[in-house]
PDB file of C-alpha atoms in Angstrom:
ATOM      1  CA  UNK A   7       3.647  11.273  11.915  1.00  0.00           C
ATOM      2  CA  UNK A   8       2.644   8.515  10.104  1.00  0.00           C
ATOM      3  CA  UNK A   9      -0.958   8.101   8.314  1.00  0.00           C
ATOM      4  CA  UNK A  10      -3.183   5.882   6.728  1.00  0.00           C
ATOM      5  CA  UNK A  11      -6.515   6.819   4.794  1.00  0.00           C
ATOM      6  CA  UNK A  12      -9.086   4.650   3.870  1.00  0.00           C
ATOM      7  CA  UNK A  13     -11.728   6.868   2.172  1.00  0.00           C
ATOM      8  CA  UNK A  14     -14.152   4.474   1.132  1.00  0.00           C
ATOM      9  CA  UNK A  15     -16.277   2.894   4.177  1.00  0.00           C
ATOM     10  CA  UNK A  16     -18.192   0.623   2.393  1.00  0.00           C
ATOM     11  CA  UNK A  17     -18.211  -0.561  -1.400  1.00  0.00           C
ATOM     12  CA  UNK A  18     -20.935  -3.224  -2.792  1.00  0.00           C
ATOM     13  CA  UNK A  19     -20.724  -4.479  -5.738  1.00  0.00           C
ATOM     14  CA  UNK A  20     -22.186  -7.484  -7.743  1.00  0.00           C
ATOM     15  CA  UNK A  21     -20.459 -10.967  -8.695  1.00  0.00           C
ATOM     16  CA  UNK A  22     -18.364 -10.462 -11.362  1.00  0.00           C
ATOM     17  CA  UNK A  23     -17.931  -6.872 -11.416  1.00  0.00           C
ATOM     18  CA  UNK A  24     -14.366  -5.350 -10.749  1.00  0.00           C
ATOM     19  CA  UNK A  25     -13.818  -3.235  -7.494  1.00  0.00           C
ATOM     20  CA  UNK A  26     -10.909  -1.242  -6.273  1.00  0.00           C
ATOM     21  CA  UNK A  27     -10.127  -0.086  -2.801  1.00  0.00           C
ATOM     22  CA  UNK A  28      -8.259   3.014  -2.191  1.00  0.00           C
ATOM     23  CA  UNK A  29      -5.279   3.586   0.009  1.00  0.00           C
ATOM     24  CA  UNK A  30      -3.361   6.523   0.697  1.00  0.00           C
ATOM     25  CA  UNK A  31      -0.571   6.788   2.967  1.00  0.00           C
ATOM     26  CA  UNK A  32       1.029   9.350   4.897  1.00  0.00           C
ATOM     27  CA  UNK A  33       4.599   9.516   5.945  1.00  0.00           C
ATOM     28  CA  UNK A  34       8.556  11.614   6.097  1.00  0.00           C
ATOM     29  CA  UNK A  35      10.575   8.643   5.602  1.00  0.00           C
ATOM     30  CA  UNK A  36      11.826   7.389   2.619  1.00  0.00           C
ATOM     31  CA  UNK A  37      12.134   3.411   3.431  1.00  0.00           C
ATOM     32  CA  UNK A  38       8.320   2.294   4.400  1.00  0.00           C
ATOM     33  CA  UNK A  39       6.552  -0.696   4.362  1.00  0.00           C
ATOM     34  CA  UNK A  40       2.677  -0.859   3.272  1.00  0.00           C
ATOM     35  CA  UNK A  41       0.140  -4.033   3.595  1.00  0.00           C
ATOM     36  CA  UNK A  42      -3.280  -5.716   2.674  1.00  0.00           C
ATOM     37  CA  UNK A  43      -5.117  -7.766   4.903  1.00  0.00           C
ATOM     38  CA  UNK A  44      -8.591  -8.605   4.537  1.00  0.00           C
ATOM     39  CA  UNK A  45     -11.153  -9.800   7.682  1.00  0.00           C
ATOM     40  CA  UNK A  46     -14.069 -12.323   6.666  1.00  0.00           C
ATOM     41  CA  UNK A  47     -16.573 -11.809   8.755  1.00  0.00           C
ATOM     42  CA  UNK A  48     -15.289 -14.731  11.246  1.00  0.00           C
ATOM     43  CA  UNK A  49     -12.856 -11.867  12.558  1.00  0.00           C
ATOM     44  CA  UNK A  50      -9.160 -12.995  11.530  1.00  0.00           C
ATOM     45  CA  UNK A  51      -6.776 -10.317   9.945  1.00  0.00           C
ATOM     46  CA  UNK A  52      -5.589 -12.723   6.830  1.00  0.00           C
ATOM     47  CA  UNK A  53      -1.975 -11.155   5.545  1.00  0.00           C
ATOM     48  CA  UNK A  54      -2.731 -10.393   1.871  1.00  0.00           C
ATOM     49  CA  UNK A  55       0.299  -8.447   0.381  1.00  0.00           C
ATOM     50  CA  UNK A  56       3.360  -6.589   1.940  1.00  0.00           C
ATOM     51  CA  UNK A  57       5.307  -3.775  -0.313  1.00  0.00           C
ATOM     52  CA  UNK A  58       8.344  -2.017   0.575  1.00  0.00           C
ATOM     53  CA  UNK A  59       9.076   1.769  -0.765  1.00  0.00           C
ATOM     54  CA  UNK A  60      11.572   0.915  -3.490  1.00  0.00           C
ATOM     55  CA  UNK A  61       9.615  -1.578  -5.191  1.00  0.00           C
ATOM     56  CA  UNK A  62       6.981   0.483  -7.410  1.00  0.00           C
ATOM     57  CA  UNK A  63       6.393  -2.599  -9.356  1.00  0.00           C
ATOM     58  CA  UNK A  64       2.685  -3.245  -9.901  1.00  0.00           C
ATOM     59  CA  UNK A  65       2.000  -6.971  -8.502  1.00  0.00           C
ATOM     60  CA  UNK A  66      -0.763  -9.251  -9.719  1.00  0.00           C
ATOM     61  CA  UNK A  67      -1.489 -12.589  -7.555  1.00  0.00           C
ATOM     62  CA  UNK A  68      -4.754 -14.121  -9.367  1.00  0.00           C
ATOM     63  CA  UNK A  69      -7.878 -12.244  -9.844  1.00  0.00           C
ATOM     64  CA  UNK A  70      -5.578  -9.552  -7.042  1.00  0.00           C
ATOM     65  CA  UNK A  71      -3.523  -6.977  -8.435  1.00  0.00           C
ATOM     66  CA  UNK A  72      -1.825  -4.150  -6.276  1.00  0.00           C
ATOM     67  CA  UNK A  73      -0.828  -0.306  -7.886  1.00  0.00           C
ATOM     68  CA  UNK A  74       1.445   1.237  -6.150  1.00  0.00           C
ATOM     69  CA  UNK A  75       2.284   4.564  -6.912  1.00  0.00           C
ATOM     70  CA  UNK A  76       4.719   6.787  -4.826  1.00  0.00           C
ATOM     71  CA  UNK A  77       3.703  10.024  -6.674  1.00  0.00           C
ATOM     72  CA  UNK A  78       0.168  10.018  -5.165  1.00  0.00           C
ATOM     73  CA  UNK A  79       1.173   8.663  -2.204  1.00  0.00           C
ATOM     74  CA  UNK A  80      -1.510   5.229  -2.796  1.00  0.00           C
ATOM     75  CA  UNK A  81      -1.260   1.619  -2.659  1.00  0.00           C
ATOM     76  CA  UNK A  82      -4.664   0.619  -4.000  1.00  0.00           C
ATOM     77  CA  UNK A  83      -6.354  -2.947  -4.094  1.00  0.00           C
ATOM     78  CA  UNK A  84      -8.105  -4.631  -7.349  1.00  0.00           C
ATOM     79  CA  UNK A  85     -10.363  -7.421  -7.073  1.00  0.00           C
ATOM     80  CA  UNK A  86     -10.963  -9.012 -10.294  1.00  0.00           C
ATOM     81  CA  UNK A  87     -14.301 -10.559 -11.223  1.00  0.00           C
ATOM     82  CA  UNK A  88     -15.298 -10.757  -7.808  1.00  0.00           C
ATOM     83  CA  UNK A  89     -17.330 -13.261  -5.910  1.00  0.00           C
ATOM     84  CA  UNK A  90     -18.976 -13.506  -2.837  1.00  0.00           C
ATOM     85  CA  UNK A  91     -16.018 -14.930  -1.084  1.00  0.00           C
ATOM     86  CA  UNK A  92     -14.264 -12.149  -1.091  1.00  0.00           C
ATOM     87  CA  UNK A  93     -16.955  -9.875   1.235  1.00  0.00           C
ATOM     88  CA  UNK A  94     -14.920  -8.985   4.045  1.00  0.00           C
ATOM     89  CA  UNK A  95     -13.442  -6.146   5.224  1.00  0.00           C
ATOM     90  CA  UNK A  96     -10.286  -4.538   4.415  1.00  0.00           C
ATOM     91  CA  UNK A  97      -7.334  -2.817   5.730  1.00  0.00           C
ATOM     92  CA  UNK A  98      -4.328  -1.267   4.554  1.00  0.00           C
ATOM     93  CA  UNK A  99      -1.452  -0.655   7.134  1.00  0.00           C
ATOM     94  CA  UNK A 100       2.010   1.040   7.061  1.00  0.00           C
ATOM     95  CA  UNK A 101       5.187   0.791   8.956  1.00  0.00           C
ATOM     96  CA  UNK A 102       8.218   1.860   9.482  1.00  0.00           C
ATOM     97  CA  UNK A 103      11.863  -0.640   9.395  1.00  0.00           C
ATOM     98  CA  UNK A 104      13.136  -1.021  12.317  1.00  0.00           C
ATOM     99  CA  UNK A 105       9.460  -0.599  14.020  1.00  0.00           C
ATOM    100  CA  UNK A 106       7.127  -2.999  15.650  1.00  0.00           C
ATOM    101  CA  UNK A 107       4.654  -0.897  15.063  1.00  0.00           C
ATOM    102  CA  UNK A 108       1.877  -0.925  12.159  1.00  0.00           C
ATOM    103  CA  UNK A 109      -0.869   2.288  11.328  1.00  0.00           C
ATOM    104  CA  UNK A 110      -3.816   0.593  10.059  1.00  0.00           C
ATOM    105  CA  UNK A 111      -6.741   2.436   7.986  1.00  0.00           C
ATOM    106  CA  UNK A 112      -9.891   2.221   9.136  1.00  0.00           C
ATOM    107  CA  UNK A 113     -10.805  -0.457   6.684  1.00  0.00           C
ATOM    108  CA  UNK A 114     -13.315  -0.492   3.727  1.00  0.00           C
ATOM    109  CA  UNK A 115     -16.140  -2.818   4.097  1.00  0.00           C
ATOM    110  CA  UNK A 116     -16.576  -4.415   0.358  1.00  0.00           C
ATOM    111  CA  UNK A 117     -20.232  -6.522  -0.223  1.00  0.00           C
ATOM    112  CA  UNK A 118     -20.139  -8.370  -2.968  1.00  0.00           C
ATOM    113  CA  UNK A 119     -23.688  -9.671  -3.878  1.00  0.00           C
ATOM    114  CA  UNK A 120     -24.805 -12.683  -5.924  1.00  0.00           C
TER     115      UNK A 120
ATOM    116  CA  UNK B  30       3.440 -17.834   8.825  1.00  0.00           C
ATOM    117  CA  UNK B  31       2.967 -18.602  12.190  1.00  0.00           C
ATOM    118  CA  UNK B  32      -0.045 -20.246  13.742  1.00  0.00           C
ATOM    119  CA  UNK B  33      -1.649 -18.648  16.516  1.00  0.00           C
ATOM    120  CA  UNK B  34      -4.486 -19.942  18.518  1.00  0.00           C
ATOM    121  CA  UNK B  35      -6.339 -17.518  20.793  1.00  0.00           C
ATOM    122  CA  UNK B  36      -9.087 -18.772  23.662  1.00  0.00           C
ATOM    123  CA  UNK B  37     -11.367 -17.747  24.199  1.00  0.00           C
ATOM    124  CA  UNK B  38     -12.705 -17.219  20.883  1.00  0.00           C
ATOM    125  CA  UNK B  39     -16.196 -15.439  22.381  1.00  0.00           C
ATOM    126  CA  UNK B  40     -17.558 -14.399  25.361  1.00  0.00           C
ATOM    127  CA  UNK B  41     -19.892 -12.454  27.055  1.00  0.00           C
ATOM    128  CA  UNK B  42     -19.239 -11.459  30.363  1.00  0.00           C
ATOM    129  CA  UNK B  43     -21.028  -8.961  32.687  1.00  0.00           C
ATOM    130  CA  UNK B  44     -19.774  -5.566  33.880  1.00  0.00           C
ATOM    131  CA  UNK B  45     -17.288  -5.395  36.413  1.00  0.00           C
ATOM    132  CA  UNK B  46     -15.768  -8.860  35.791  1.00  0.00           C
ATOM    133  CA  UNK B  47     -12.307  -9.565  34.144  1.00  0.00           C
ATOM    134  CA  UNK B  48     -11.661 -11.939  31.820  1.00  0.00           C
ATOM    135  CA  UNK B  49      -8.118 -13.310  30.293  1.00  0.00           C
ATOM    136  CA  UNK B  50      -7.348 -14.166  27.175  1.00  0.00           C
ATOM    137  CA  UNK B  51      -4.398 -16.433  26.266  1.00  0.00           C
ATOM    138  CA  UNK B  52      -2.216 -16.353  22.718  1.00  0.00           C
ATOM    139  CA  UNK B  53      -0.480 -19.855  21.446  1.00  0.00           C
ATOM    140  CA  UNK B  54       2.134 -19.364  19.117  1.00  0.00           C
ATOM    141  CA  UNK B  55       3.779 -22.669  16.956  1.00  0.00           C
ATOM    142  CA  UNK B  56       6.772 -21.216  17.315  1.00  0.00           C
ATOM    143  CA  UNK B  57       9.321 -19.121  19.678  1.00  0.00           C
ATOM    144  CA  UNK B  58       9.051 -15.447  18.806  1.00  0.00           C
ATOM    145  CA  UNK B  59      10.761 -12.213  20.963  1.00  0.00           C
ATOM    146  CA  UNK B  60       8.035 -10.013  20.820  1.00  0.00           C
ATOM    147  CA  UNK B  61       3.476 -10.633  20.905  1.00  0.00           C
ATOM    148  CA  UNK B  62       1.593  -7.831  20.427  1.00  0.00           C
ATOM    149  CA  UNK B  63      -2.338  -7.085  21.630  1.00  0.00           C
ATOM    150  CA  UNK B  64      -4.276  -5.349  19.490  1.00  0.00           C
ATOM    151  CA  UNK B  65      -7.985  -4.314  20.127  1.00  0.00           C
ATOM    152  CA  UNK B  66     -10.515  -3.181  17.130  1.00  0.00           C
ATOM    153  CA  UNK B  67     -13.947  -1.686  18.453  1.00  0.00           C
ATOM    154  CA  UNK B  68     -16.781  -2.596  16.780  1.00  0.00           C
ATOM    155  CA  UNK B  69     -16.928  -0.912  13.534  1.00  0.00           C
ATOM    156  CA  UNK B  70     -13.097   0.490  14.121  1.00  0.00           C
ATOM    157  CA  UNK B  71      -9.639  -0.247  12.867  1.00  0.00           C
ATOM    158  CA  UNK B  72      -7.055  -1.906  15.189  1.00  0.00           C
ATOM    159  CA  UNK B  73      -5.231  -0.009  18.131  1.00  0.00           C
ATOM    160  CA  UNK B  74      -1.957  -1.406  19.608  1.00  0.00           C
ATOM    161  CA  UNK B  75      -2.570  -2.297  23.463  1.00  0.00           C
ATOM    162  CA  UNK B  76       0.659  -3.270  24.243  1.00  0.00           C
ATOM    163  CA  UNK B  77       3.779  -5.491  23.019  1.00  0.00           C
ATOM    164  CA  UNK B  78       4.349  -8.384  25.638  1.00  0.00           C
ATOM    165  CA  UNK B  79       8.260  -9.461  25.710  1.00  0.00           C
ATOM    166  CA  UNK B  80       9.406 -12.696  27.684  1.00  0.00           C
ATOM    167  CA  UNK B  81      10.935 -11.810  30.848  1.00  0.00           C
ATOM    168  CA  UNK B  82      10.209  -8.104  31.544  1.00  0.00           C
ATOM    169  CA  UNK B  83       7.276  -5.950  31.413  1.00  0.00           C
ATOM    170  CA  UNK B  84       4.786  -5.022  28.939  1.00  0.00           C
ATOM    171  CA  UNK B  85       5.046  -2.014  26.844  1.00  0.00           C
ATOM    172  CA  UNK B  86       1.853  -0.088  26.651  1.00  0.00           C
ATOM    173  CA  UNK B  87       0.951   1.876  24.173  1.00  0.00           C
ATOM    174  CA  UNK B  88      -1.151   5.694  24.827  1.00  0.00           C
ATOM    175  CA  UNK B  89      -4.369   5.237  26.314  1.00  0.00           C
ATOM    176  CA  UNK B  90      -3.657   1.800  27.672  1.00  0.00           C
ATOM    177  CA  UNK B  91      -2.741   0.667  31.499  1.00  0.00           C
ATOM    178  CA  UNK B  92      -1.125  -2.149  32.718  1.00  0.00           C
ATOM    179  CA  UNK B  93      -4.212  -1.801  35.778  1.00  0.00           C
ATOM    180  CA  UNK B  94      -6.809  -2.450  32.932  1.00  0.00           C
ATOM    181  CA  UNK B  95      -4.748  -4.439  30.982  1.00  0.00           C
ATOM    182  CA  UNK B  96      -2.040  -6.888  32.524  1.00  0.00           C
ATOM    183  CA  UNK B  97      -0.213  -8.858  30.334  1.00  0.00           C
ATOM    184  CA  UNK B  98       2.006 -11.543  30.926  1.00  0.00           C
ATOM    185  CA  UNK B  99       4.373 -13.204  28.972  1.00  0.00           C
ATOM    186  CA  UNK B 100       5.588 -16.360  30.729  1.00  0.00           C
ATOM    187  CA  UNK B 101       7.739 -18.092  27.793  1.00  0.00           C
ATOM    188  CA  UNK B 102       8.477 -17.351  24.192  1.00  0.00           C
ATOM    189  CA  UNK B 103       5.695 -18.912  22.908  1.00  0.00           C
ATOM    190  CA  UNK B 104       2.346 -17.989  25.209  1.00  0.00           C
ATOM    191  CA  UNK B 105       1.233 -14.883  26.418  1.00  0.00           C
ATOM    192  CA  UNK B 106      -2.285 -13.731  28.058  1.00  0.00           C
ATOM    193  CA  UNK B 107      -4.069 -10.313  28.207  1.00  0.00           C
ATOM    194  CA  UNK B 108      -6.594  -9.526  31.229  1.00  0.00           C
ATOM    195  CA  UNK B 109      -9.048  -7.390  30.420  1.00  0.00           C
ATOM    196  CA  UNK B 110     -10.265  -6.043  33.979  1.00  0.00           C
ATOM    197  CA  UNK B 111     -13.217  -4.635  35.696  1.00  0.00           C
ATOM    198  CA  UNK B 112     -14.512  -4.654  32.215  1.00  0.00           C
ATOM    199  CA  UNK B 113     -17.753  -2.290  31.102  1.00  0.00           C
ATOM    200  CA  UNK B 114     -19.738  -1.858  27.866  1.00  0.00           C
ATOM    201  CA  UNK B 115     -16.926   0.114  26.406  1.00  0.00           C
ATOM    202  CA  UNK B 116     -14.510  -2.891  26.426  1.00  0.00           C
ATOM    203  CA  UNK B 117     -16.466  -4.527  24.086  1.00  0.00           C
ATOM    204  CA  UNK B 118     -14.620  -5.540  21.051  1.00  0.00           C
ATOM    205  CA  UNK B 119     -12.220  -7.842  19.408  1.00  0.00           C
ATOM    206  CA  UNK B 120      -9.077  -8.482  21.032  1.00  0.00           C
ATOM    207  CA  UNK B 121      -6.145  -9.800  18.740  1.00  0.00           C
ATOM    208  CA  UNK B 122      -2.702 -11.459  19.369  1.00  0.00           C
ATOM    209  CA  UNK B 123      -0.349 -10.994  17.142  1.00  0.00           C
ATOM    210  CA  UNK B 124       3.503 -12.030  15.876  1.00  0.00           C
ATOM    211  CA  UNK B 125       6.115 -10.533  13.336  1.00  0.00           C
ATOM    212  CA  UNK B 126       7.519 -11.999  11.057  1.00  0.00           C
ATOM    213  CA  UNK B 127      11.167 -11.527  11.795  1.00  0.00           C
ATOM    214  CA  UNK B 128      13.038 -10.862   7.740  1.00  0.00           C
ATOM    215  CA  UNK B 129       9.515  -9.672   6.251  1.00  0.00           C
ATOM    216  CA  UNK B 130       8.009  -7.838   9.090  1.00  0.00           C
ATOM    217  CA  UNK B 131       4.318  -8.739   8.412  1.00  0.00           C
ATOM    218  CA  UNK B 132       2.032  -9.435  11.344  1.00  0.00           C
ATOM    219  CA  UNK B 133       0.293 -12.720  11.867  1.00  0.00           C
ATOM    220  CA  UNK B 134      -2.888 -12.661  13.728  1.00  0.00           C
ATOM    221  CA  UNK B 135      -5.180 -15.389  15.722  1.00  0.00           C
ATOM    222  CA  UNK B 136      -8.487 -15.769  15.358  1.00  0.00           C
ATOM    223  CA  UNK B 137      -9.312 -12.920  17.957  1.00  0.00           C
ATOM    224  CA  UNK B 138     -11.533 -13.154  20.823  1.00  0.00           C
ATOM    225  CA  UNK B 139     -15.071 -11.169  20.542  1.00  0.00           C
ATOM    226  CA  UNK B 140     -15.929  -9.993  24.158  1.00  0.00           C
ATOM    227  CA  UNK B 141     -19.397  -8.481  24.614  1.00  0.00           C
ATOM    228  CA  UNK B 142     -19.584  -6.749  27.745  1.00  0.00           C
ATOM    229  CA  UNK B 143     -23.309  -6.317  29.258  1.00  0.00           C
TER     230      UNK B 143
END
């Protein structure tokens, strides 16, 4: 069966400051698929990244950058110099090719205070 | 990505009503998915709604509590039925992305149940 952990419920932080969010991921199969999406508080899942099991390559997309790393079994989430903006709450999901079907975290809550 | 428009986007409704909540998509897709997230709680599959047969429903979910149509590729609702306090939450349709596999949401709809 197929797993995802979010450890961290809540994170605050203050402008500026760097924050990562942890993700760790259980599963048997070899080809998986693993994804960020963040929910501002006005309750829409917004698609944030999308990383298939091959690709180990560390991804940066502005002040975002991704590390995934198949030996731990994690696909964390940087935020660079953050800013208010990006309070919201966030969830990383796996699936499986072939599958409808997405296991989400339970989601880390980050703050992110002026 | 796909845009999906969800009514209603809020609502409070009393116990023992039902409400329904319809899913727009821009564009013809095979398969919508309903996804609830309790307050406070990561998102559980309902069910995934397919244009001209029934829905699927995941564990812990009935088509009683929860019917689901899907009339066309493009619209689907989700009743939510003789609803109590527990039903409160946010209720999300949802679309794949057919060569990337990364779900689109809509805005959800925030029932309160009193």
């Amino acid at each position: 069966a197929q797993k995802v952990t979010q450890a961290q419920t809540e994170i605050s932080v203050v402008e500026k400051e760097d924050v990562t969010l942890d993700c760790v991921y259980e599963t048997r199969d070899t080809t998986y698929y693993l994804f960020w999406y963040k929910q501002p508080p006005s309750g829409e899942l917004v698609f944030l990244i999308r990383r298939n099991s091959f690709d180990e390559q560390n991804e940066i997309s502005g002040r975002y950058s991704w590390n995934f790393q198949k030996s731990t079994s994690s696909f964390n989430f940087t935020i660079t110099a953050s800013q208010v903006v990006d309070s919201a709450v966030y969830f990383c999901a796996l699936s499986l090719p072939g599958t409808y079907k997405y296991i989400f975290g339970t989601g880390t809550r980050l703050k992110v205070l002026a | 990505s796909a845009v999906i428009s969800q009514k209603p986007s809020r609502d409070i409704c009393q116990r023992g009503t039902s409400l329904t909540i319809q899913c727009q998509v821009d564009s013809q897709v095979t398969m919508m998915f309903w996804y609830r997230q309790q307050p406070g709680q990561s998102l559980t599959l309902i069910a995934t709604a397919n244009q001209g047969s029934e829905a699927t429903y995941e564990s812990g979910f009935v088509i009683d509590k929860f019917p689901i149509s899907r009339p066309n590729l493009t619209f689907s609702t989700l009743t939510v039925s003789n609803m109590s306090p527990e039903d409160s939450s946010i209720y999300l349709c949802s679309v794949q992305r057919q060569n990337t596999g990364e779900l689109f949401f809509g805005e959800g709809s925030r029932l309160t149940v009193l």
